[in-house]
Tab-separated table of C-alpha atoms in Angstrom:
chain	number	residue	atom	x	y	z
A	1491	UNK	CA	28.463	-24.138	-3.822
A	1492	UNK	CA	29.334	-26.317	-6.812
A	1493	UNK	CA	26.326	-28.545	-6.199
A	1494	UNK	CA	23.990	-25.566	-5.971
A	1495	UNK	CA	25.265	-23.860	-9.139
A	1496	UNK	CA	25.102	-27.199	-10.966
A	1497	UNK	CA	21.492	-27.711	-9.932
A	1498	UNK	CA	20.604	-24.159	-11.013
A	1499	UNK	CA	22.286	-24.725	-14.362
A	1500	UNK	CA	20.487	-28.018	-14.858
A	1501	UNK	CA	17.168	-26.352	-13.992
A	1502	UNK	CA	17.824	-23.563	-16.502
A	1503	UNK	CA	18.789	-26.158	-19.097
A	1504	UNK	CA	15.505	-27.955	-18.407
A	1505	UNK	CA	13.667	-24.664	-18.941
A	1506	UNK	CA	15.437	-24.051	-22.248
A	1507	UNK	CA	14.655	-27.516	-23.525
A	1508	UNK	CA	11.024	-27.593	-22.440
A	1509	UNK	CA	9.996	-23.924	-22.404
A	1510	UNK	CA	9.137	-23.094	-26.008
A	1511	UNK	CA	7.617	-25.188	-28.717
A	1512	UNK	CA	10.413	-24.421	-31.191
A	1513	UNK	CA	11.972	-26.939	-33.423
A	1514	UNK	CA	15.769	-26.899	-33.307
A	1515	UNK	CA	16.134	-24.866	-36.532
A	1516	UNK	CA	13.455	-22.345	-35.490
A	1517	UNK	CA	15.053	-21.411	-32.148
A	1518	UNK	CA	16.214	-17.824	-31.747
A	1519	UNK	CA	19.949	-17.185	-31.496
A	1520	UNK	CA	19.876	-16.638	-27.731
A	1521	UNK	CA	18.260	-20.048	-27.186
A	1522	UNK	CA	21.028	-21.822	-29.107
A	1523	UNK	CA	23.726	-20.510	-26.750
A	1524	UNK	CA	25.253	-22.607	-24.024
A	1525	UNK	CA	23.338	-22.019	-20.806
A	1526	UNK	CA	26.492	-20.869	-19.042
A	1527	UNK	CA	26.773	-18.013	-21.549
A	1528	UNK	CA	23.276	-16.622	-20.869
A	1529	UNK	CA	23.052	-12.942	-20.056
A	1530	UNK	CA	20.496	-11.439	-17.686
A	1531	UNK	CA	18.326	-10.522	-20.679
A	1532	UNK	CA	18.425	-14.139	-21.910
A	1533	UNK	CA	17.331	-15.437	-18.523
A	1534	UNK	CA	14.545	-12.810	-18.442
A	1535	UNK	CA	13.290	-13.953	-21.870
A	1536	UNK	CA	13.410	-17.526	-20.627
A	1537	UNK	CA	11.300	-16.554	-17.638
A	1538	UNK	CA	8.808	-14.788	-19.909
A	1539	UNK	CA	8.511	-17.957	-22.001
A	1540	UNK	CA	8.001	-20.007	-18.874
A	1541	UNK	CA	5.187	-17.757	-17.683
A	1542	UNK	CA	3.426	-17.224	-21.028
A	1543	UNK	CA	1.151	-20.261	-20.695
A	1544	UNK	CA	0.211	-19.533	-17.076
A	1545	UNK	CA	-3.231	-18.262	-16.203
A	1546	UNK	CA	-3.386	-14.555	-15.353
A	1547	UNK	CA	-3.680	-13.515	-11.716
A	1548	UNK	CA	-7.040	-12.655	-10.221
A	1549	UNK	CA	-7.641	-8.877	-9.951
A	1550	UNK	CA	-7.374	-8.950	-6.138
A	1551	UNK	CA	-4.025	-10.793	-6.368
A	1552	UNK	CA	-2.431	-8.209	-8.670
A	1553	UNK	CA	-0.069	-5.605	-7.225
A	1554	UNK	CA	-1.916	-2.389	-6.426
A	1555	UNK	CA	-0.424	-0.412	-9.322
A	1556	UNK	CA	-1.746	-3.006	-11.823
A	1557	UNK	CA	-5.290	-3.199	-10.429
A	1558	UNK	CA	-8.034	-1.388	-12.252
A	1559	UNK	CA	-9.329	1.729	-10.560
A	1560	UNK	CA	-12.858	1.254	-9.181
A	1561	UNK	CA	-15.382	2.854	-11.496
A	1562	UNK	CA	-17.333	5.701	-9.963
A	1563	UNK	CA	-20.811	6.330	-11.303
A	1564	UNK	CA	-20.917	10.110	-11.349
A	1565	UNK	CA	-24.516	10.098	-12.621
A	1566	UNK	CA	-25.874	8.745	-9.363
A	1567	UNK	CA	-23.428	10.864	-7.394
A	1568	UNK	CA	-24.463	14.113	-9.128
A	1569	UNK	CA	-28.070	13.485	-8.126
A	1570	UNK	CA	-27.040	13.322	-4.475
A	1571	UNK	CA	-24.329	15.988	-4.557
A	1572	UNK	CA	-26.465	18.614	-2.811
A	1573	UNK	CA	-26.946	16.316	0.169
A	1574	UNK	CA	-23.389	14.981	0.258
A	1575	UNK	CA	-20.187	16.511	1.519
A	1576	UNK	CA	-16.949	16.409	-0.543
A	1577	UNK	CA	-15.531	13.691	1.715
A	1578	UNK	CA	-17.955	11.190	0.159
A	1579	UNK	CA	-16.349	11.711	-3.244
A	1580	UNK	CA	-12.899	11.308	-1.682
A	1581	UNK	CA	-13.997	8.040	-0.035
A	1582	UNK	CA	-15.191	6.735	-3.385
A	1583	UNK	CA	-11.941	7.615	-5.155
A	1584	UNK	CA	-9.750	6.066	-2.429
A	1585	UNK	CA	-11.705	2.794	-2.163
A	1586	UNK	CA	-9.360	-0.165	-2.569
A	1587	UNK	CA	-6.235	2.033	-2.668
A	1588	UNK	CA	-3.550	2.395	-0.022
A	1589	UNK	CA	-3.801	5.671	1.871
A	1590	UNK	CA	-1.579	7.150	4.585
A	1591	UNK	CA	-2.764	9.575	7.237
A	1592	UNK	CA	-0.685	11.566	9.694
A	1593	UNK	CA	-1.772	11.630	13.327
A	1594	UNK	CA	-0.378	14.223	15.726
A	1595	UNK	CA	-0.452	13.587	19.477
A	1596	UNK	CA	-1.294	16.572	21.683
A	1597	UNK	CA	0.990	17.882	24.384
A	1598	UNK	CA	4.681	17.227	24.478
A	1599	UNK	CA	4.877	13.409	24.527
A	1600	UNK	CA	8.043	11.370	24.417
A	1601	UNK	CA	8.520	8.922	21.588
A	1602	UNK	CA	7.680	6.062	23.971
A	1603	UNK	CA	4.405	7.736	25.016
A	1604	UNK	CA	3.476	8.272	21.379
A	1605	UNK	CA	4.330	4.645	20.636
A	1606	UNK	CA	2.089	3.356	23.437
A	1607	UNK	CA	-0.801	5.729	22.721
A	1608	UNK	CA	-0.874	5.062	18.984
A	1609	UNK	CA	-0.653	1.328	19.679
A	1610	UNK	CA	-3.872	1.585	21.717
A	1611	UNK	CA	-5.534	3.556	18.893
A	1612	UNK	CA	-4.383	0.989	16.341
A	1613	UNK	CA	-5.809	-1.854	18.446
A	1614	UNK	CA	-9.131	-0.039	18.718
A	1615	UNK	CA	-9.249	0.392	14.943
A	1616	UNK	CA	-8.436	-3.284	14.389
A	1617	UNK	CA	-11.192	-4.243	16.855
A	1618	UNK	CA	-13.609	-2.241	14.695
A	1619	UNK	CA	-12.456	-4.091	11.541
A	1620	UNK	CA	-10.331	-1.245	10.236
A	1621	UNK	CA	-6.884	-2.713	9.604
A	1622	UNK	CA	-4.240	-0.026	9.954
A	1623	UNK	CA	-0.481	-0.198	10.019
A	1624	UNK	CA	1.216	2.279	12.345
A	1625	UNK	CA	4.625	3.928	12.079
A	1626	UNK	CA	5.879	6.470	14.614
A	1627	UNK	CA	7.893	9.081	12.710
A	1628	UNK	CA	8.497	11.787	15.323
A	1629	UNK	CA	8.076	12.195	19.070
A	1630	UNK	CA	4.513	13.406	18.564
A	1631	UNK	CA	3.577	12.130	15.078
A	1632	UNK	CA	2.687	8.796	13.545
A	1633	UNK	CA	1.561	7.490	10.179
A	1634	UNK	CA	-1.491	5.250	9.982
A	1635	UNK	CA	-1.650	3.353	6.694
A	1636	UNK	CA	-4.874	1.798	5.408
A	1637	UNK	CA	-5.014	-0.765	2.588
A	1638	UNK	CA	-8.547	0.422	1.816
A	1639	UNK	CA	-8.303	4.206	1.758
A	1640	UNK	CA	-12.041	4.710	2.190
A	1641	UNK	CA	-11.660	3.480	5.787
A	1642	UNK	CA	-9.378	6.407	6.626
A	1643	UNK	CA	-12.340	8.728	7.162
A	1644	UNK	CA	-14.025	6.293	9.555
A	1645	UNK	CA	-10.734	6.019	11.450
A	1646	UNK	CA	-10.384	9.814	11.401
A	1647	UNK	CA	-13.756	10.199	13.117
A	1648	UNK	CA	-12.584	7.858	15.873
A	1649	UNK	CA	-9.127	9.419	16.240
A	1650	UNK	CA	-10.235	13.056	16.476
A	1651	UNK	CA	-12.594	12.026	19.263
A	1652	UNK	CA	-9.668	10.783	21.357
A	1653	UNK	CA	-8.515	13.084	24.166
A	1654	UNK	CA	-4.801	13.118	23.244
A	1655	UNK	CA	-5.281	13.462	19.456
A	1656	UNK	CA	-4.283	16.934	18.287
A	1657	UNK	CA	-4.993	16.430	14.575
A	1658	UNK	CA	-5.367	13.953	11.722
A	1659	UNK	CA	-4.184	14.852	8.222
A	1660	UNK	CA	-5.698	13.105	5.193
A	1661	UNK	CA	-4.646	14.231	1.708
A	1662	UNK	CA	-3.238	17.510	3.058
A	1663	UNK	CA	-6.475	18.367	4.865
A	1664	UNK	CA	-6.053	18.785	8.610
A	1665	UNK	CA	-8.849	17.690	10.935
A	1666	UNK	CA	-8.469	19.118	14.452
A	1667	UNK	CA	-9.071	16.885	17.463
A	1668	UNK	CA	-12.310	17.548	19.361
A	1669	UNK	CA	-10.454	17.990	22.673
A	1670	UNK	CA	-7.816	20.239	21.167
A	1671	UNK	CA	-8.324	23.777	19.964
A	1672	UNK	CA	-6.199	26.383	18.245
A	1673	UNK	CA	-6.889	28.753	21.156
A	1674	UNK	CA	-5.008	26.479	23.571
A	1675	UNK	CA	-2.038	26.401	21.178
A	1676	UNK	CA	-1.957	30.182	20.844
A	1677	UNK	CA	-2.218	30.741	24.606
A	1678	UNK	CA	0.628	28.287	25.174
A	1679	UNK	CA	2.806	30.154	22.638
A	1680	UNK	CA	1.993	33.508	24.272
A	1681	UNK	CA	2.981	32.180	27.705
A	1682	UNK	CA	6.396	31.182	26.419
């Protein structure tokens, strides 16, 4: 432990000496302190100095919250709005952004059945070049997360066509599965 803390201290000392182009009399008060007396704020300032001469990250390497939102040309969209459904606008606004969808499995599956079924669906999406992460949250529900949110609607079209898919929810809009109807749910409730 002594060797490790000594090497960290020597590294920090190296950073202090070589980080800024200050002459000894121009150094700020925090830089004149002994390195062992540095506070967290001092170390943070030292890190900022260290990184100030680095080249900025490429836009695709930035964390998602720092990326610029894709620009949507509403002029060209307005011309086509009569022929286009509202989902097209949603696809454009979600492009390049992370989006989660909720998938509900029909019937009364166990958690294991839901796990296996959604794993097959996830593999099918990956095979069609739609990367999706999958998280089972209940016995009959799972979250599918897409790094490019515009792909969620393509995945939705696939998922609602599956026999055991009850519904897919994207941005609080529920899309019923093609093999599942509200009538079958109501008749099941009436039988109970």
